[in-house]
GROMACS .gro file of C-alpha atoms in nm:
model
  297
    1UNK     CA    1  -0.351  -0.194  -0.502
    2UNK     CA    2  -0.340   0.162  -0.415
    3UNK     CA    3  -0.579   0.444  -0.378
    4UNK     CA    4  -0.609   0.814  -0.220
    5UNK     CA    5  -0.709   0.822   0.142
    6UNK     CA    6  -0.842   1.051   0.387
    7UNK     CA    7  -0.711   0.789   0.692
    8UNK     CA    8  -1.093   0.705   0.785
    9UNK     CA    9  -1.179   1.047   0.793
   10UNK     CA   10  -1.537   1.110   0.601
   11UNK     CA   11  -1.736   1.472   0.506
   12UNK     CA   12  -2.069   1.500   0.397
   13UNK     CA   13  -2.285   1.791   0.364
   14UNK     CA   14  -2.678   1.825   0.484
   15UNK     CA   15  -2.890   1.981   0.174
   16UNK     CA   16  -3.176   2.199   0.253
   17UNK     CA   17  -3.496   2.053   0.221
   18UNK     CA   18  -3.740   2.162  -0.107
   19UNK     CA   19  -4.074   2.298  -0.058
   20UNK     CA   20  -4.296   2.018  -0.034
   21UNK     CA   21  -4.653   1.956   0.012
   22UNK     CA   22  -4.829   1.906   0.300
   23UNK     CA   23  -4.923   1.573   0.175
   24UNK     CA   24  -4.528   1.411   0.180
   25UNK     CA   25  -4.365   1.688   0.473
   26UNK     CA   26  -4.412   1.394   0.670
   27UNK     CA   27  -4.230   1.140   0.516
   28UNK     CA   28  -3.957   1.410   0.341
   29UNK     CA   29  -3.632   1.270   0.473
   30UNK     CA   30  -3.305   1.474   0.454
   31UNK     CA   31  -3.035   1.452   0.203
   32UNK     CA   32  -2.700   1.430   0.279
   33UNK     CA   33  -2.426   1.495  -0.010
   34UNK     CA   34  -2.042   1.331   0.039
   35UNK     CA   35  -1.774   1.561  -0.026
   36UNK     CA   36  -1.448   1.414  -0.146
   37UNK     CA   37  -1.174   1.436   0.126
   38UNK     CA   38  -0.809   1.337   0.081
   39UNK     CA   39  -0.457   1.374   0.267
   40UNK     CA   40  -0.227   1.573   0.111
   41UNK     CA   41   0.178   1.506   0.157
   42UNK     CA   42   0.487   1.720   0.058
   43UNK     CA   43   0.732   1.484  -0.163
   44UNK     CA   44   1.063   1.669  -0.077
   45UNK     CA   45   1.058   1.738  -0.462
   46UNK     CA   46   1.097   2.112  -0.534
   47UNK     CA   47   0.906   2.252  -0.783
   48UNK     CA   48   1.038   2.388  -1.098
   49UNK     CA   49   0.962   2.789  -1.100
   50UNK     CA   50   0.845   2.777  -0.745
   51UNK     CA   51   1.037   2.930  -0.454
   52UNK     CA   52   1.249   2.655  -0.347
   53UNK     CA   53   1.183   2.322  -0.141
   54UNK     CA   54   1.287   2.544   0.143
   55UNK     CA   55   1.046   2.788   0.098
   56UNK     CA   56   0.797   2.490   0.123
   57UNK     CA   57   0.730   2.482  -0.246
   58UNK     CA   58   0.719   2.181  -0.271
   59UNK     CA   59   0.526   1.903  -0.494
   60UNK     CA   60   0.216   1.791  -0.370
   61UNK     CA   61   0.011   1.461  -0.380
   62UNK     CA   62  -0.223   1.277  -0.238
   63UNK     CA   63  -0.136   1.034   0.065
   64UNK     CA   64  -0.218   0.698  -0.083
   65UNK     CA   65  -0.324   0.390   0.106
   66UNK     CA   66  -0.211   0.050  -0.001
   67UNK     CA   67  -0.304  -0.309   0.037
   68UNK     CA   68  -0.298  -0.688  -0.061
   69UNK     CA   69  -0.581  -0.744  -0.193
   70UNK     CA   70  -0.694  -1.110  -0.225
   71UNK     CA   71  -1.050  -1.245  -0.366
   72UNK     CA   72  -1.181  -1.551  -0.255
   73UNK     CA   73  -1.391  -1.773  -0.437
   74UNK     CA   74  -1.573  -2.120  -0.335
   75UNK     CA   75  -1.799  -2.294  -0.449
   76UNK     CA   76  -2.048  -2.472  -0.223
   77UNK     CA   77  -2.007  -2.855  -0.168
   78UNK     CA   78  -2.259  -3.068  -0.380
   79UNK     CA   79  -2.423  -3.193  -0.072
   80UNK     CA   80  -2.479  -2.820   0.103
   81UNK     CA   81  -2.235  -2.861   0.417
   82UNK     CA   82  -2.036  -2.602   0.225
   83UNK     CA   83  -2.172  -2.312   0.167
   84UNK     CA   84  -2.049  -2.077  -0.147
   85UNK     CA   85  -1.808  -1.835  -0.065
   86UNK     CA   86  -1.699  -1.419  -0.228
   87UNK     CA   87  -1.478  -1.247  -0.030
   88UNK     CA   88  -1.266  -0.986  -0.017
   89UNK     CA   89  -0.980  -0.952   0.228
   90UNK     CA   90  -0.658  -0.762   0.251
   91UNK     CA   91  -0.336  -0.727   0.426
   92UNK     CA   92  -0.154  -0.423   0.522
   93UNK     CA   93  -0.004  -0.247   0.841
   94UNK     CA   94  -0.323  -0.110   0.995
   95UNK     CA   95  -0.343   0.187   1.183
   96UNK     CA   96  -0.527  -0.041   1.441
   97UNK     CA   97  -0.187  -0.178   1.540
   98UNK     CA   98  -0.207  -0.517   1.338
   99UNK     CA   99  -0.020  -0.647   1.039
  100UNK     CA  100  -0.212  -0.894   0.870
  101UNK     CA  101  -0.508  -0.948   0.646
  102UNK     CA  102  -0.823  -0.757   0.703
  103UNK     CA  103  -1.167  -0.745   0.556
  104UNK     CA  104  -1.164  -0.560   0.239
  105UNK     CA  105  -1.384  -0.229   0.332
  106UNK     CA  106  -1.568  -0.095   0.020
  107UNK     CA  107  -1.774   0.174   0.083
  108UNK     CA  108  -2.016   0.356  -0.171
  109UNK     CA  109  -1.810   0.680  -0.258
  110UNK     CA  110  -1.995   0.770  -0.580
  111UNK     CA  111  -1.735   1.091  -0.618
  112UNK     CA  112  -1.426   0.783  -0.645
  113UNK     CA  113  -1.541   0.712  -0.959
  114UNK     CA  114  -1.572   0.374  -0.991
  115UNK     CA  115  -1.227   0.224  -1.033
  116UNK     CA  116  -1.106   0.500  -1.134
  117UNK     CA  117  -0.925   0.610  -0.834
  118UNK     CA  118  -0.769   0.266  -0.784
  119UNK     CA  119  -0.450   0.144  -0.891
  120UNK     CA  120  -0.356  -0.184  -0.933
  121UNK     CA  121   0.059  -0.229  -0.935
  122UNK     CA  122   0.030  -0.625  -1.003
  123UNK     CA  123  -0.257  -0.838  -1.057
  124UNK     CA  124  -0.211  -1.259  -1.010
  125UNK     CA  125  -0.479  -1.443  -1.091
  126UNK     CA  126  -0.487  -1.791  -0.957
  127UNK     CA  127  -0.621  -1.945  -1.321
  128UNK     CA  128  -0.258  -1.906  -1.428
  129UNK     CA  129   0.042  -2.225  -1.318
  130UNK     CA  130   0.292  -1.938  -1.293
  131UNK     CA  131   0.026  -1.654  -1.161
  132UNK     CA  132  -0.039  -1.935  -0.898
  133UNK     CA  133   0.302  -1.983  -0.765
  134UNK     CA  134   0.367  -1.653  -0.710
  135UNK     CA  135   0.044  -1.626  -0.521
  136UNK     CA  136   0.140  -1.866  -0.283
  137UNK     CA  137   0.501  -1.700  -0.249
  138UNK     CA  138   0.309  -1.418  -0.129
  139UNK     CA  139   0.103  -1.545   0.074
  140UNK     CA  140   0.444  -1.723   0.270
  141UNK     CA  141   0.576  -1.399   0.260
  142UNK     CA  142   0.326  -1.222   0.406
  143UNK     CA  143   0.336  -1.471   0.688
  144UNK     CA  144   0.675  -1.377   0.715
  145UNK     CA  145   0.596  -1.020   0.717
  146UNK     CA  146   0.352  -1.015   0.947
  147UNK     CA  147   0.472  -1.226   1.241
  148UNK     CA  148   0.825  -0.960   1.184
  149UNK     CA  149   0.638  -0.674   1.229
  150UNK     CA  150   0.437  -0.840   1.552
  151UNK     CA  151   0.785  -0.971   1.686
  152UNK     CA  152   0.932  -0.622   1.653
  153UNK     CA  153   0.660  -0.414   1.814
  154UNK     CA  154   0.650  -0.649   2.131
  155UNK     CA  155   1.048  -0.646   2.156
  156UNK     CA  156   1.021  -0.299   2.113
  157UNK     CA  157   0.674  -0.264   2.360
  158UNK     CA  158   0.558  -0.011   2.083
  159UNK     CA  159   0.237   0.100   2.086
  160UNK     CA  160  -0.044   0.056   1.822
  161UNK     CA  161   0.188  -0.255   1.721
  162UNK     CA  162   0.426  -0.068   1.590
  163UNK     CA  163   0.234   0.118   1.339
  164UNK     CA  164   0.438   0.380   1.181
  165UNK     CA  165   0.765   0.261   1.379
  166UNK     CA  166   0.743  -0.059   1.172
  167UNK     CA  167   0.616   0.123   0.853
  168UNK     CA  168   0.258   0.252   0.744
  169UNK     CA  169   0.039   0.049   0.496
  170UNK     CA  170   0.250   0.128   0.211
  171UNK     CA  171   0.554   0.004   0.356
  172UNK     CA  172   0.396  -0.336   0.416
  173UNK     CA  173   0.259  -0.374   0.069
  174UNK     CA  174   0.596  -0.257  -0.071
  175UNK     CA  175   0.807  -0.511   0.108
  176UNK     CA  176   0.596  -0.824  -0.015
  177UNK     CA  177   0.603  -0.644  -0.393
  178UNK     CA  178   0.997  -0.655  -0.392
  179UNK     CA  179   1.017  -0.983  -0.256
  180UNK     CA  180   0.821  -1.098  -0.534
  181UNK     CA  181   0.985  -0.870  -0.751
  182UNK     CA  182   1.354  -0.834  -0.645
  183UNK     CA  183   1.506  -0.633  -0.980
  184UNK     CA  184   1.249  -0.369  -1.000
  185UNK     CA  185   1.172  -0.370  -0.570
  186UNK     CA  186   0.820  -0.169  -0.574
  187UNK     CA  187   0.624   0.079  -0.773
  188UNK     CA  188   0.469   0.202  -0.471
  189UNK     CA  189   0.506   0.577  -0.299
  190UNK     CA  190   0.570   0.709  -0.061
  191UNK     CA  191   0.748   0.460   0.130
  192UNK     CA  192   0.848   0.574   0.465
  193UNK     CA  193   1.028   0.303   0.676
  194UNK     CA  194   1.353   0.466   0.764
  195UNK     CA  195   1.592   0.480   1.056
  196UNK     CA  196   1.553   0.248   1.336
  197UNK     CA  197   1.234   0.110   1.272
  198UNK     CA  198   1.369  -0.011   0.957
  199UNK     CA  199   1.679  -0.166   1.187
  200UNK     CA  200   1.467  -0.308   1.416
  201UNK     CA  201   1.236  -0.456   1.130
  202UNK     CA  202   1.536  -0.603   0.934
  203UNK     CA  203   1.632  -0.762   1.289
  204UNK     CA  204   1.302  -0.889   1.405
  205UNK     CA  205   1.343  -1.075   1.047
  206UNK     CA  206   1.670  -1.190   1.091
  207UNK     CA  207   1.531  -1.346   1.394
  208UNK     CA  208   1.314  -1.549   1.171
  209UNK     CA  209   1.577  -1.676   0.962
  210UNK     CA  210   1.702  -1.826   1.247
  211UNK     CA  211   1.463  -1.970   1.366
  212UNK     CA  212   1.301  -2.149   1.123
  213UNK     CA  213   1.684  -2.292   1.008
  214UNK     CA  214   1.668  -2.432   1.366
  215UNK     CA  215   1.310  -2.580   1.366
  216UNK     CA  216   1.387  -2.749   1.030
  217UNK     CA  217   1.337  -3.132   1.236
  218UNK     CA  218   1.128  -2.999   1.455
  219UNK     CA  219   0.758  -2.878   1.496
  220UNK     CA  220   0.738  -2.706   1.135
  221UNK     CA  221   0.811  -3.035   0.979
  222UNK     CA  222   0.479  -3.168   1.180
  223UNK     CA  223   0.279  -2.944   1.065
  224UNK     CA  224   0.369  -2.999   0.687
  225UNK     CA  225   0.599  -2.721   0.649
  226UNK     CA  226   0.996  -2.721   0.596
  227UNK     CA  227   1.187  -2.518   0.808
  228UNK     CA  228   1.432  -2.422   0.511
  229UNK     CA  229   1.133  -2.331   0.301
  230UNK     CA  230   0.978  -2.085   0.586
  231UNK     CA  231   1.409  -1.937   0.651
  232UNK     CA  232   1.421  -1.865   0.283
  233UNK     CA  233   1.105  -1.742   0.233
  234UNK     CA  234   1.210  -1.491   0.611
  235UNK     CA  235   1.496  -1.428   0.407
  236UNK     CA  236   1.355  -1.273   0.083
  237UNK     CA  237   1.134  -1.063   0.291
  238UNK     CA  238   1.476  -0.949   0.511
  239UNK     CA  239   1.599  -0.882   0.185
  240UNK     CA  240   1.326  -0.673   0.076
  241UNK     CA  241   1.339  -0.461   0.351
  242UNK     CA  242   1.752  -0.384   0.323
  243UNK     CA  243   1.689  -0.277  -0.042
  244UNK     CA  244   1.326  -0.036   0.047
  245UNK     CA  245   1.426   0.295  -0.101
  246UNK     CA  246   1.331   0.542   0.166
  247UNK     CA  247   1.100   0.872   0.029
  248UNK     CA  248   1.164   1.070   0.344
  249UNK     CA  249   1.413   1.278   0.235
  250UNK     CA  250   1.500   1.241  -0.170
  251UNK     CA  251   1.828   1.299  -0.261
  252UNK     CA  252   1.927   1.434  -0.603
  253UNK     CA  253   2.012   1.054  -0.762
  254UNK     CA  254   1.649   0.973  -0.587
  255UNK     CA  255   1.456   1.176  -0.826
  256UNK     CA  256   1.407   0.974  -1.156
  257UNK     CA  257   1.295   0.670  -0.925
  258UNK     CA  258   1.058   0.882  -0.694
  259UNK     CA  259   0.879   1.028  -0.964
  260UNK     CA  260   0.829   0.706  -1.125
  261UNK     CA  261   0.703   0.552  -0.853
  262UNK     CA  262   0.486   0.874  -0.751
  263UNK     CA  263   0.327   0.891  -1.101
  264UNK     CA  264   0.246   0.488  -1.045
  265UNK     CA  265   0.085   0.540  -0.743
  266UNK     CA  266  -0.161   0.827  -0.868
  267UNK     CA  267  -0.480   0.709  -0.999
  268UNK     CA  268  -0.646   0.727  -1.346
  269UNK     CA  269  -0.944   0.952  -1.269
  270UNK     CA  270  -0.986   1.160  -0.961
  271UNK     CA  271  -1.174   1.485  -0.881
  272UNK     CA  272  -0.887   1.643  -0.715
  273UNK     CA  273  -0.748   1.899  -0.897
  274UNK     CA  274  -0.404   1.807  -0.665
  275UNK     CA  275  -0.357   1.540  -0.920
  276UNK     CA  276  -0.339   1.667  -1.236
  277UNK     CA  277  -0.093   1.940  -1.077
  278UNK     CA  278   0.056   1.673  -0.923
  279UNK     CA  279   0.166   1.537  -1.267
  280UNK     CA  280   0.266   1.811  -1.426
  281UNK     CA  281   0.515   1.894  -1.160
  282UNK     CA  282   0.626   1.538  -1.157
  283UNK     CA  283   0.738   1.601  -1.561
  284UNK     CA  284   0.879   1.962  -1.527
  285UNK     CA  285   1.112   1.789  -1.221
  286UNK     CA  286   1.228   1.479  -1.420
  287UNK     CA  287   1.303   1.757  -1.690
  288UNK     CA  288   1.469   2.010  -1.534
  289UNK     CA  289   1.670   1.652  -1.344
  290UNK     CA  290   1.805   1.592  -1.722
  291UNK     CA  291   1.926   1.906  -1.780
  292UNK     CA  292   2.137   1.892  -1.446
  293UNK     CA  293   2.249   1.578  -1.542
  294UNK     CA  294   2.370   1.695  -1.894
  295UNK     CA  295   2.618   1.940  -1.700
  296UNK     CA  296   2.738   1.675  -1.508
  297UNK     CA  297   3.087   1.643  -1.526
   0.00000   0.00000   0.00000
């Protein structure tokens, strides 16, 4: 899933209090009024009739954050030492420096409309044989994931492990989605591992392949797990990351996929007005891409 974030940041405003009676002054508490708040990002896409991506006129949108979401149900035992269990918990690259699974935070934003502002790139449900296995490749590749991301920042002694160096939350999310998904990679944008972080990443995985093809007689097999099961499933994820496309800097072949993925990423209902103009910039570029392609030689 996906939704516009302000990256923790939160804005509310104090309202001044009505005239009341003397009778309930004393027990007239204040109202306080949230104010939506997002982060805005430039998509290297110029805008059609503007002044040129070099001018800065570019198109806007709204900095998404992303996650694997996963809900948990239980039921309790019959004889109570069990208790009944609904959770929500979900991985991503946190900005608290770890890559793993975190409780799902759901705060009351009444201005996010409900579900409105969240979008939901592929939903498994665990009801389903085939839904099922591909839950459970996920959840081995998120494994993977994770402990590559972990092993890179502590080669690399980065800080924050290796948040933004290793990819943000969107990066994360997108590798597992094109694991899972290796002819259409991810829906998800921006995605901003580039450079040597990507390197690094891709190496701290290869380092798993490794690994786990040497373990294969070893300690995974005592613990239940094959060593060429946990190398292959390193492998997809290594595989993932070589074929990320990178929306730092868009080249002209980049566009049709960008704005795909851009227009994927926005959400259904939001009240900021970014969005809508968000969208129609997104159509005049893929537009005004056609007609340069028509001239192509």
């Amino acid at each position: 899933v996906s939704q516009p974030t302000s990256f923790g940041v939160g804005l509310c405003v104090r309202l001044p209090q009505q005239d009341h009676t003397a009778s309930d002054k004393a027990c007239a508490a204040d109202d306080f009024v949230q104010i939506p708040l997002g982060c805005a990002t430039k998509t290297g896409l110029s805008r059609v009739g503007g002044r040129g991506g070099g001018a800065g006129d570019q198109v806007c949108s709204m900095m998404a954050h992303a996650g694997v979401s996963l809900h948990i149900q239980a039921r309790s035992s019959p004889n109570g030492t069990a208790p009944e269990l609904d959770a929500f918990v979900q991985y991503y690259e946190g900005v608290e420096g770890f890559c793993g699974w975190h409780a799902e935070n759901n705060p009351l934003k009444p201005w996010q409309l409900g579900k409105g502002m969240v979008v939901e790139h592929v939903k498994l449900c665990s009801d389903l044989t085939e839904e099922l296995e591909q839950i459970r490749r996920a959840m081995r590749y998120i494994a993977q994931a994770s402990a590559a991301s972990a092993l890179s920042a502590c080669h690399q002694r980065l800080t924050l492990g290796g948040y933004g160096a290793n990819g943000v939350c969107l990066d994360s999310v997108a590798i597992i989605q094109a694991a899972l998904h290796p002819e259409r990679r991810t829906s998800l944008y921006p995605v901003l591992l580039c450079g040597a972080g990507q390197q690094e990443l891709a190496r701290a995985c290869a380092a798993l392949v490794r690994a786990t093809k040497a373990s294969d007689a070893t300690e995974l097999n005592t613990r239940g797990v094959s060593g060429m099961r946990a190398s292959s499933d390193a492998a997809a994820v290594l595989e993932a990351i070589w074929r990320l496309p990178c929306d730092v800097a868009p080249g002209l072949k980049d566009i049709p996929d960008v704005c795909e993925r851009l227009l994927a990423t926005l959400p259904r209902g939001s009240p900021f007005a970014l969005v809508d103009r968000t969208v129609a910039d997104v159509h005049a570029a893929l537009r005004h891409h056609a007609e340069l392609c028509e001239l192509r030689p």
